[in-house]
Coordinates of C-alpha atoms in Angstrom, one line a residue:
M1 CA 22.7 100.3 -46.9
T2 CA 23.5 103.7 -45.5
P3 CA 21.9 105.1 -42.2
L4 CA 19.1 106.6 -44.3
D5 CA 19.3 104.7 -47.8
P6 CA 17.6 107.0 -50.4
R7 CA 16.5 103.6 -52.1
L8 CA 14.3 102.8 -49.2
L9 CA 12.7 106.3 -49.2
S10 CA 12.2 106.1 -53.0
H11 CA 10.5 102.8 -52.8
V12 CA 8.4 103.1 -49.8
R13 CA 5.9 105.7 -49.2
A14 CA 5.4 104.9 -45.8
A15 CA 8.9 105.5 -44.9
R16 CA 8.9 109.0 -46.2
R17 CA 6.0 109.8 -43.9
Y18 CA 7.6 108.0 -40.8
I19 CA 11.0 110.1 -41.5
I20 CA 9.3 113.3 -41.8
F21 CA 7.2 112.7 -38.5
T22 CA 10.5 111.5 -36.6
A23 CA 12.2 114.7 -37.7
V24 CA 9.3 116.9 -36.3
T25 CA 9.3 114.9 -33.1
G26 CA 12.8 115.0 -32.9
F27 CA 13.0 118.9 -33.0
V28 CA 10.1 119.0 -30.3
Q29 CA 12.1 116.4 -28.1
A30 CA 15.4 118.7 -28.4
G31 CA 13.4 121.7 -27.4
L32 CA 11.8 119.9 -24.3
I33 CA 15.0 118.4 -23.1
I34 CA 16.7 121.8 -23.1
A35 CA 13.8 123.6 -21.4
Q36 CA 13.7 120.7 -18.9
V37 CA 17.5 121.1 -18.0
L38 CA 17.2 125.2 -17.9
L39 CA 14.1 124.9 -15.6
I40 CA 15.8 122.6 -13.2
A41 CA 18.8 124.9 -13.1
H42 CA 17.0 128.0 -12.6
A43 CA 14.7 126.2 -10.1
I44 CA 17.8 124.9 -7.8
A45 CA 20.8 127.4 -8.4
P46 CA 19.2 130.4 -6.8
V47 CA 18.1 128.7 -3.8
I48 CA 21.5 127.4 -3.2
T49 CA 23.5 130.6 -4.1
D50 CA 21.2 133.6 -3.2
G51 CA 19.1 131.9 -0.7
V52 CA 15.9 132.3 -2.3
S53 CA 12.8 130.6 -0.8
L54 CA 11.4 127.6 -2.4
A55 CA 8.0 129.0 -2.6
S56 CA 9.2 131.4 -5.2
R57 CA 10.7 128.7 -7.3
L58 CA 7.0 126.9 -7.5
P59 CA 6.4 128.4 -11.1
F60 CA 9.6 126.8 -12.5
V61 CA 8.5 123.4 -10.9
W62 CA 5.0 123.7 -12.2
A63 CA 6.6 124.6 -15.8
L64 CA 9.0 121.7 -15.0
A65 CA 6.0 119.3 -14.5
G66 CA 4.4 120.6 -17.8
V67 CA 7.6 119.9 -19.7
V68 CA 8.0 116.4 -18.3
L69 CA 4.3 115.6 -19.3
A70 CA 5.0 117.0 -22.8
R71 CA 8.0 114.6 -23.2
V72 CA 6.0 111.7 -22.1
V73 CA 3.1 112.6 -24.5
T74 CA 5.6 113.0 -27.3
T75 CA 7.4 109.7 -26.6
I76 CA 4.0 107.7 -26.4
A77 CA 2.9 109.5 -29.7
H78 CA 6.1 108.4 -31.5
E79 CA 6.1 104.9 -30.2
R80 CA 2.6 104.3 -31.1
Y81 CA 3.3 105.8 -34.8
A82 CA 6.8 103.9 -34.9
H83 CA 5.3 100.5 -34.5
R84 CA 2.5 101.4 -36.9
A85 CA 4.9 102.8 -39.7
A86 CA 7.1 99.8 -39.2
D87 CA 4.1 97.5 -40.2
D88 CA 3.5 99.7 -43.1
V89 CA 6.8 99.9 -44.1
V90 CA 7.6 96.1 -43.9
A91 CA 4.0 95.4 -45.7
E92 CA 4.7 97.9 -48.6
L93 CA 8.3 96.5 -49.3
R94 CA 7.2 93.1 -48.7
G95 CA 4.3 93.7 -51.4
A96 CA 7.0 95.5 -53.8
V97 CA 9.4 92.5 -53.5
L98 CA 6.4 89.9 -54.0
R99 CA 5.0 91.8 -57.0
H100 CA 8.7 92.2 -58.7
A101 CA 9.5 88.5 -58.2
I102 CA 6.1 87.6 -60.0
A103 CA 7.1 90.1 -62.8
M104 CA 10.4 88.7 -63.3
G105 CA 8.5 85.5 -64.5
P106 CA 8.1 81.8 -63.3
R107 CA 11.8 80.9 -64.3
A108 CA 13.2 83.6 -62.0
G109 CA 10.9 82.3 -59.2
T110 CA 12.2 78.8 -59.7
E111 CA 15.8 80.1 -59.4
R112 CA 15.3 82.5 -56.4
G113 CA 12.3 81.1 -54.8
S114 CA 13.7 80.0 -51.5
E115 CA 15.6 83.6 -51.5
V116 CA 12.4 85.3 -52.1
V117 CA 10.3 83.1 -49.5
T118 CA 13.0 83.9 -46.9
L119 CA 13.1 87.7 -47.8
I120 CA 9.5 88.2 -47.7
T121 CA 8.8 86.2 -44.5
Q122 CA 11.7 86.4 -42.1
G123 CA 14.2 88.8 -43.6
L124 CA 12.1 92.1 -43.9
E125 CA 10.6 91.5 -40.2
D126 CA 14.0 92.3 -39.0
L127 CA 13.5 95.8 -40.5
R128 CA 11.2 96.5 -37.6
P129 CA 14.0 97.2 -35.1
Y130 CA 15.4 99.7 -37.6
F131 CA 12.4 101.8 -37.9
V132 CA 11.2 101.6 -34.4
R133 CA 14.6 102.0 -32.4
Y134 CA 17.4 103.0 -35.0
V135 CA 15.9 105.7 -37.2
P136 CA 14.4 107.7 -34.3
Q137 CA 17.7 107.8 -32.5
L138 CA 19.5 108.7 -35.7
I139 CA 17.3 111.8 -36.0
L140 CA 17.7 112.7 -32.3
A141 CA 21.5 112.5 -33.0
A142 CA 21.0 115.1 -35.8
T143 CA 18.7 117.3 -33.6
V144 CA 19.2 116.8 -29.9
T145 CA 23.1 116.7 -30.0
P146 CA 23.7 119.9 -32.0
A147 CA 21.1 121.8 -30.2
T148 CA 22.3 120.6 -26.7
L149 CA 25.9 121.5 -27.8
I150 CA 25.0 125.1 -28.8
V151 CA 23.5 125.6 -25.4
V152 CA 26.3 124.1 -23.7
F153 CA 28.9 126.7 -25.5
L154 CA 26.3 129.5 -24.6
Y155 CA 26.8 128.8 -21.1
D156 CA 30.5 127.4 -20.8
W157 CA 32.7 127.5 -23.8
V158 CA 35.4 125.2 -22.2
A159 CA 32.9 122.4 -21.6
G160 CA 31.5 123.0 -25.3
L161 CA 35.2 122.5 -26.5
T162 CA 35.3 119.4 -24.5
I163 CA 32.4 118.0 -25.8
L164 CA 33.1 118.9 -29.3
F165 CA 36.3 117.3 -29.3
T166 CA 35.3 113.9 -27.7
I167 CA 32.1 113.6 -29.6
P168 CA 33.6 112.4 -32.9
L169 CA 35.2 109.4 -30.9
I170 CA 31.8 107.7 -30.8
P171 CA 30.9 107.7 -34.4
L172 CA 34.4 106.6 -35.3
F173 CA 34.2 103.6 -33.2
M174 CA 30.5 103.0 -34.0
A175 CA 31.6 102.8 -37.9
L176 CA 34.5 100.5 -37.1
V177 CA 32.3 97.9 -35.2
G178 CA 29.5 98.6 -37.3
W179 CA 31.1 97.4 -40.5
M180 CA 32.2 94.2 -38.6
T181 CA 28.6 93.9 -37.5
Q182 CA 27.3 94.2 -41.1
S183 CA 29.4 91.5 -42.5
Y184 CA 28.1 89.1 -39.8
S185 CA 24.7 90.0 -40.4
T186 CA 25.1 89.7 -44.3
T187 CA 26.5 86.2 -43.5
R188 CA 23.6 85.3 -41.1
L189 CA 21.1 86.2 -43.7
A190 CA 22.9 84.2 -46.4
K191 CA 22.8 81.2 -43.9
M192 CA 19.2 81.8 -43.2
R193 CA 18.4 81.6 -47.0
R194 CA 20.5 78.4 -47.4
L195 CA 18.7 76.7 -44.3
N196 CA 15.3 77.8 -45.7
A197 CA 16.2 76.7 -49.0
E198 CA 17.2 73.2 -47.7
V199 CA 14.1 72.9 -45.5
I200 CA 11.8 73.9 -48.3
D201 CA 13.3 71.5 -50.8
L202 CA 13.1 69.0 -48.2
L203 CA 9.6 69.5 -47.3
T204 CA 8.5 69.5 -51.0
G205 CA 10.1 66.2 -51.7
L206 CA 9.2 64.5 -48.4
P207 CA 6.4 62.3 -50.0
T208 CA 9.1 61.0 -52.7
L209 CA 11.7 60.5 -49.9
R210 CA 9.3 58.6 -47.8
G211 CA 8.2 56.6 -50.5
F212 CA 11.6 55.3 -51.2
G213 CA 12.4 55.1 -47.4
R214 CA 14.8 58.2 -47.3
E215 CA 13.2 60.5 -45.3
L216 CA 15.7 60.6 -42.7
G217 CA 18.6 61.0 -45.0
P218 CA 18.7 64.9 -45.0
I219 CA 18.6 65.2 -41.1
A220 CA 22.4 65.3 -40.8
R221 CA 22.7 68.1 -43.5
V222 CA 19.9 70.4 -42.0
K223 CA 21.6 69.9 -38.7
V224 CA 24.9 71.1 -40.1
I225 CA 23.4 74.2 -41.7
A226 CA 21.4 75.1 -38.6
Q227 CA 24.4 74.9 -36.4
A228 CA 26.5 77.2 -38.7
Y229 CA 23.4 79.6 -38.7
T230 CA 23.5 79.4 -34.8
R231 CA 27.2 80.1 -34.8
V232 CA 27.0 83.2 -37.0
T233 CA 24.1 84.5 -35.1
M234 CA 26.1 84.3 -31.6
Q235 CA 29.0 85.9 -33.5
T236 CA 26.9 88.9 -34.4
L237 CA 25.4 89.0 -30.8
K238 CA 29.0 89.0 -29.4
V239 CA 30.5 92.0 -31.4
A240 CA 27.2 93.7 -30.7
F241 CA 27.6 93.5 -27.0
L242 CA 31.3 94.0 -27.1
S243 CA 30.8 97.1 -29.2
G244 CA 28.0 98.4 -27.0
A245 CA 30.4 98.2 -23.8
V246 CA 33.1 100.2 -25.9
L247 CA 30.6 102.9 -26.9
E248 CA 29.2 103.2 -23.3
F249 CA 32.9 103.5 -22.0
L250 CA 33.7 106.4 -24.5
A251 CA 30.5 108.2 -23.5
T252 CA 30.9 107.7 -20.0
L253 CA 34.4 108.9 -20.1
S254 CA 33.4 111.9 -22.3
V255 CA 30.7 112.9 -19.7
A256 CA 33.2 112.4 -16.7
L257 CA 35.7 114.9 -18.4
V258 CA 33.1 117.4 -18.6
A259 CA 31.7 116.9 -15.2
V260 CA 35.4 116.7 -13.7
G261 CA 36.2 120.2 -15.3
V262 CA 33.1 122.0 -14.3
G263 CA 33.6 120.5 -10.7
M264 CA 37.3 121.8 -10.6
R265 CA 36.2 125.3 -11.8
L266 CA 33.1 125.5 -9.4
V267 CA 35.7 124.8 -6.4
S268 CA 37.9 127.5 -7.9
A269 CA 34.9 129.9 -8.3
L270 CA 35.7 130.2 -11.9
I271 CA 32.4 129.3 -13.1
A272 CA 28.6 130.0 -11.5
L273 CA 26.5 127.4 -10.3
L274 CA 23.8 127.8 -12.6
P275 CA 25.9 127.5 -16.0
G276 CA 27.7 124.5 -14.2
L277 CA 24.3 122.9 -13.4
V278 CA 23.2 123.4 -17.0
V279 CA 26.3 122.0 -18.4
I280 CA 26.5 119.0 -16.4
M281 CA 22.9 118.0 -17.2
L282 CA 23.3 118.7 -21.0
A283 CA 26.6 116.8 -21.3
P284 CA 25.0 113.5 -21.0
E285 CA 22.2 114.5 -23.3
C286 CA 24.9 115.4 -26.0
F287 CA 26.1 111.8 -26.0
Q288 CA 23.0 109.9 -25.3
P289 CA 21.6 109.7 -28.7
L290 CA 24.8 108.7 -30.3
R291 CA 25.1 106.0 -27.7
Q292 CA 21.6 104.9 -28.6
V293 CA 22.5 104.9 -32.5
G294 CA 25.5 102.6 -31.8
A295 CA 23.3 100.3 -29.5
H296 CA 20.4 100.0 -31.8
F297 CA 22.5 99.7 -34.9
H298 CA 23.4 96.3 -34.2
A299 CA 19.7 95.3 -33.3
S300 CA 18.7 96.7 -36.8
A301 CA 21.8 95.3 -38.7
D302 CA 20.0 92.0 -39.8
G303 CA 17.0 94.3 -41.1
I304 CA 19.5 96.4 -43.2
A305 CA 21.2 93.2 -44.6
A306 CA 17.5 92.3 -45.5
A307 CA 16.8 95.6 -47.0
D308 CA 19.9 95.4 -49.1
A309 CA 18.8 92.0 -50.4
A310 CA 15.4 93.5 -51.2
F311 CA 16.7 96.3 -53.1
E312 CA 19.1 93.8 -55.0
L313 CA 16.2 91.9 -56.1
L314 CA 14.0 94.9 -57.0
A315 CA 17.0 95.9 -59.2
Q316 CA 16.9 92.7 -61.3
P317 CA 15.2 93.2 -64.6
V318 CA 11.5 92.0 -65.2
L319 CA 9.9 90.1 -67.9
A320 CA 9.2 92.3 -70.7
D321 CA 5.4 92.6 -71.4
G322 CA 4.0 93.5 -74.9
T323 CA 2.3 96.5 -76.0
R324 CA -0.4 95.4 -78.2
E325 CA -3.8 94.5 -76.6
A326 CA -5.2 91.0 -77.8
P327 CA -8.9 91.5 -79.0
A328 CA -11.7 90.5 -76.5
P329 CA -12.6 87.0 -76.3
D330 CA -15.7 86.3 -78.8
G331 CA -16.1 82.6 -78.0
R332 CA -14.2 81.6 -81.3
A333 CA -10.8 79.8 -80.6
P334 CA -7.5 81.0 -82.2
A335 CA -4.9 78.9 -84.1
I336 CA -1.4 78.8 -82.6
E337 CA 1.5 78.3 -84.5
F338 CA 5.2 77.5 -83.4
S339 CA 7.6 79.2 -85.7
A340 CA 11.1 77.7 -85.3
L341 CA 10.6 78.3 -81.8
S342 CA 14.1 78.2 -79.4
V343 CA 14.2 79.2 -75.7
A344 CA 17.3 79.3 -73.9
A345 CA 17.7 77.2 -70.8
P346 CA 18.8 79.4 -67.8
G347 CA 22.4 78.9 -66.7
R348 CA 23.1 76.3 -69.6
D349 CA 24.4 76.0 -73.0
L350 CA 21.0 74.5 -74.1
L351 CA 18.0 75.6 -76.1
A352 CA 15.0 73.5 -74.9
P353 CA 13.0 73.6 -77.1
A354 CA 15.1 74.1 -80.1
R355 CA 13.5 75.0 -83.7
L356 CA 10.0 73.9 -82.5
N357 CA 7.8 74.1 -85.6
G358 CA 4.1 73.1 -85.3
R359 CA 0.4 74.4 -85.4
A360 CA -2.5 73.9 -83.1
E361 CA -5.9 74.4 -84.8
P362 CA -9.3 75.1 -83.0
G363 CA -11.3 72.0 -82.4
T364 CA -8.2 70.0 -82.2
L365 CA -6.1 68.3 -79.5
T366 CA -2.4 68.8 -79.9
A367 CA 0.2 66.8 -77.8
L368 CA 3.8 67.9 -77.2
V369 CA 5.9 64.9 -77.0
G370 CA 9.6 64.4 -76.2
A371 CA 12.2 63.6 -73.6
S372 CA 12.2 64.9 -70.1
G373 CA 14.0 68.5 -70.3
S374 CA 13.3 68.8 -74.1
G375 CA 11.4 72.1 -73.4
K376 CA 7.6 70.8 -73.5
T377 CA 6.7 72.8 -70.3
T378 CA 8.9 75.7 -71.7
A379 CA 6.9 75.8 -75.0
I380 CA 3.5 76.0 -73.1
M381 CA 5.0 78.8 -71.1
A382 CA 5.9 80.6 -74.3
V383 CA 2.3 80.2 -75.5
L384 CA 1.3 82.1 -72.4
G385 CA 4.1 84.6 -72.9
L386 CA 5.9 83.7 -69.7
V387 CA 9.3 83.1 -71.3
R388 CA 11.0 85.2 -74.1
P389 CA 12.2 83.2 -77.2
A390 CA 15.9 83.2 -78.1
A391 CA 15.0 82.7 -81.6
G392 CA 11.7 82.1 -83.5
A393 CA 8.2 82.8 -82.2
V394 CA 4.9 81.9 -81.1
R395 CA 2.2 83.2 -83.3
V396 CA -1.5 83.5 -82.9
E397 CA -4.1 83.7 -85.5
F398 CA -7.5 84.9 -84.4
A399 CA -10.8 83.9 -86.0
S400 CA -11.2 87.4 -87.1
G401 CA -8.2 87.2 -89.1
E402 CA -5.9 89.2 -87.1
H403 CA -2.6 87.7 -86.5
A404 CA 0.0 88.5 -83.7
D405 CA 3.2 87.3 -82.2
V406 CA 2.6 86.2 -78.4
A407 CA 5.6 88.3 -77.5
D408 CA 4.0 91.5 -78.7
L409 CA 0.7 91.1 -76.8
A410 CA 0.1 92.4 -73.4
R411 CA 0.0 89.4 -71.3
E412 CA -3.1 90.3 -69.3
S413 CA -5.0 90.7 -72.5
W414 CA -3.9 87.5 -74.0
H415 CA -4.3 85.5 -70.8
R416 CA -8.1 86.2 -71.0
W417 CA -8.0 83.8 -73.9
C418 CA -6.2 80.9 -71.9
T419 CA -6.7 78.6 -69.3
W420 CA -3.4 76.8 -68.0
V421 CA -3.4 73.6 -65.7
P422 CA 0.2 73.2 -64.6
Q423 CA 1.7 69.8 -63.3
R424 CA 1.5 71.2 -59.8
P425 CA -1.8 73.2 -59.6
S426 CA -2.2 75.9 -57.0
I427 CA -4.6 75.0 -54.2
I428 CA -5.5 77.5 -51.5
P429 CA -6.0 76.3 -48.0
G430 CA -9.8 76.1 -47.0
R431 CA -12.9 74.1 -47.9
V432 CA -13.0 72.3 -51.5
I433 CA -15.9 74.5 -52.6
D434 CA -13.9 77.6 -51.8
Q435 CA -11.6 76.5 -54.5
F436 CA -14.5 77.5 -56.9
A437 CA -15.8 80.3 -55.3
A438 CA -12.2 82.4 -55.6
S439 CA -12.3 81.8 -59.3
E440 CA -16.0 83.1 -60.0
T441 CA -15.6 85.6 -62.6
S442 CA -18.6 84.9 -65.1
E443 CA -22.1 86.2 -65.0
A444 CA -23.4 82.5 -64.2
P445 CA -22.3 81.7 -60.5
L446 CA -20.4 78.6 -59.9
L447 CA -22.1 78.2 -56.5
A448 CA -25.7 78.0 -55.6
G449 CA -25.8 80.3 -52.6
A450 CA -22.7 80.5 -50.4
E451 CA -22.4 76.9 -49.6
L452 CA -23.6 74.6 -52.5
P453 CA -22.2 73.8 -55.9
S454 CA -24.0 75.0 -58.9
A455 CA -25.4 72.6 -61.7
R456 CA -22.5 73.9 -63.8
L457 CA -20.0 73.1 -61.5
E458 CA -21.5 69.5 -60.7
D459 CA -21.5 68.9 -64.4
A460 CA -17.7 69.8 -64.7
A461 CA -16.9 67.7 -61.7
A462 CA -18.9 64.6 -63.2
M463 CA -17.0 65.2 -66.5
T464 CA -13.6 65.0 -64.7
G465 CA -14.5 62.2 -62.1
F466 CA -14.3 64.7 -59.3
D467 CA -17.6 63.9 -58.2
E468 CA -16.4 60.4 -57.3
V469 CA -13.6 62.3 -55.2
I470 CA -16.2 64.3 -53.4
A471 CA -18.2 61.3 -52.4
E472 CA -15.1 60.0 -50.8
L473 CA -14.3 63.0 -48.8
P474 CA -15.6 63.1 -45.3
A475 CA -17.3 66.4 -45.6
G476 CA -18.0 66.4 -49.3
W477 CA -17.7 70.0 -50.8
D478 CA -17.2 71.4 -47.1
T479 CA -14.1 69.0 -46.6
V480 CA -11.1 71.6 -45.4
I481 CA -7.7 70.9 -47.2
G482 CA -4.5 72.5 -46.7
H483 CA -1.8 74.3 -48.7
G484 CA -1.1 72.7 -52.2
G485 CA -4.0 70.2 -51.7
Y486 CA -2.8 68.7 -48.3
G487 CA -5.7 66.3 -47.4
L488 CA -6.0 65.0 -51.1
S489 CA -3.9 62.5 -53.2
V490 CA -1.9 63.8 -56.0
G491 CA -4.4 62.4 -58.5
Q492 CA -7.5 64.0 -56.6
A493 CA -5.8 67.3 -56.6
Q494 CA -5.1 67.1 -60.4
R495 CA -8.6 66.1 -60.8
L496 CA -9.7 69.2 -58.5
A497 CA -7.3 71.4 -61.0
L498 CA -9.0 69.9 -64.1
T499 CA -12.5 70.7 -62.8
R500 CA -11.5 74.3 -61.9
A501 CA -10.2 74.5 -65.5
L502 CA -13.4 73.0 -67.4
V503 CA -16.1 74.7 -65.1
E504 CA -15.1 78.0 -67.2
P505 CA -13.4 76.8 -70.3
T506 CA -11.6 79.4 -72.3
P507 CA -10.9 79.3 -76.3
V508 CA -7.2 78.2 -75.5
M509 CA -6.6 75.2 -73.1
L510 CA -3.1 74.6 -72.1
L511 CA -2.6 71.3 -69.9
D512 CA 0.6 70.0 -68.6
E513 CA 0.4 66.2 -68.3
P514 CA -3.3 66.3 -67.2
S515 CA -3.4 62.5 -67.0
A516 CA -0.4 62.1 -64.8
H517 CA -0.8 60.6 -61.2
L518 CA -4.3 59.1 -62.4
D519 CA -5.3 55.6 -62.5
A520 CA -6.8 54.0 -65.5
A521 CA -10.5 54.9 -64.4
A522 CA -9.5 58.5 -63.6
E523 CA -7.6 58.9 -66.8
R524 CA -10.6 57.9 -69.0
H525 CA -12.6 60.9 -67.2
V526 CA -9.6 63.2 -68.3
L527 CA -9.6 61.9 -71.9
A528 CA -13.4 62.3 -72.1
S529 CA -13.2 65.8 -71.0
L530 CA -10.3 66.7 -73.4
T531 CA -12.5 65.4 -76.0
A532 CA -15.4 67.2 -75.0
L533 CA -13.4 70.5 -75.0
K534 CA -11.9 70.1 -78.6
D535 CA -15.5 69.1 -79.6
Q536 CA -16.5 72.5 -78.2
G537 CA -14.3 74.1 -80.9
A538 CA -11.3 75.1 -78.2
T539 CA -7.6 74.8 -79.1
V540 CA -6.4 72.2 -76.9
I541 CA -2.5 71.8 -76.4
V542 CA -1.4 69.1 -73.9
V543 CA 2.2 68.1 -72.6
A544 CA 1.9 64.2 -73.0
H545 CA 3.8 61.3 -72.0
R546 CA 1.2 58.6 -71.6
P547 CA 0.3 56.6 -74.8
T548 CA -3.4 56.9 -74.3
L549 CA -3.3 60.7 -74.4
I550 CA -0.9 60.5 -77.2
H551 CA -3.2 58.2 -79.3
L552 CA -6.2 60.7 -78.6
A553 CA -4.3 63.6 -80.1
D554 CA -5.2 65.0 -83.6
V555 CA -1.7 66.5 -83.8
V556 CA 1.5 65.3 -82.2
I557 CA 4.4 67.6 -82.2
D558 CA 7.8 66.5 -81.3
V559 CA 9.8 68.6 -79.1
R560 CA 13.8 68.4 -78.9
S561 CA 16.6 70.3 -77.2
E562 CA 19.8 71.2 -78.7
S563 CA 23.3 72.6 -77.6
A564 CA 23.0 76.5 -78.2
S565 CA 26.7 76.5 -79.6
T566 CA 26.0 73.6 -81.9
L567 CA 22.8 75.3 -83.2
A568 CA 24.9 78.5 -83.7
R569 CA 27.4 76.9 -85.7
T570 CA 24.8 75.0 -87.8
S571 CA 23.0 78.3 -88.6

């Protein structure tokens, strides 16, 4: 990422507003600094050289006080706006990354899930020092330094040449140490992603590990990664401190050269006191912005690396969407046909499913069966348009007689026909009753008031057996559960998701192993619910492993996987 990456300005509107505001305040600061130096010099020099009374210098003193007050006000205004702008920029870029990750499809989210989580939580937070400290100093270096250097040349060309020839040393050394720091920051972000991925995987699989008594096994591995992350962080800080010292030394030496030269010429009466004071006071101001750019670059290097990662993700292709609008749901379920459907497994020479054929009719229960990894869940995702087939298609035949490939339909319009209950349903933190209030979309409310379930919701809970779960919970519908259904068993969370799906059924019901994690009594409730759905005329497609669910199905479709190269040779 360059000092002002055009990708940031093109993707983030808040960044453009902030750069414009910072440029304006930079010009104001340059003018105020020059005015302050000139007022001080004109207030002091005549008193020393010409014996002018102090009283005659009061107008300059009052003007100086006004300039100082203006600098304070400008600084406060910029600081307040800088923090707010940083919040806006981070929020806007975070939203763009999240929306793009979703648009890439569930498979991309699975492959890069930990990277996206790290980026939108911790990584982009490191952009705040970049906007609050680094960018303002960069603008000041482009405004204050040239302006003060011009004034120095006007008062003393010798000192101007000294500054002109010493200033390039600071950007040169800043670039050298910056490249080194950038590599450390990139490594640090990669280590952070890896550590986060390990911890997320560990937390996700912790119940299983604990069930087998292996919950302490990953501790050593996480500790090794954490120590590596700590070492890289300390190396970055070490380089930052050393480079800061180098830049301070160069700036101090350059100012000393100017001050010594002016001092020697003052003693030799080769320069008057007034221009000498102006030059000596402006010399540090010429170098100060560049010194601060170097110092704050290291504080913002992690944010720059995170922004590069964000733009790399934003450059990834998204899942193509269809252009044809599906008709509005009319209560009549469509038929869904798998026509030689093959989907390529990411990163493997495998098609899962491969050459899948079958048809799901309205008012029937269709079961997808097959070995683990054969592509049953992928077939469901193909029905939803969330994966693109490598060959074949999923076709929809609406009751009106209209036909369409799912890949050609606009996903949002097609999803109005569908309800999907995945193996791991999404459950938001909050009360149990809130899970249904958040999904209220129909004219008939799901809640009776703000606290009580409606009769329709209670009927759906009774159908899935979730009413028995409610009776066991300490506060019933008001019981608070955590992220992912923490506080509920896996089977209870599954029944909550089924209730949420059945309370407002759609013409197409897609369920991924709905009876998994359930005992025999709870499974009977699920089977009765599926029977009721198909009796209502819905097209019901389930991924099934249990014999009871397979026996209930009207149509059983066998799902298989094949090597992509083998299939290519045979075809």
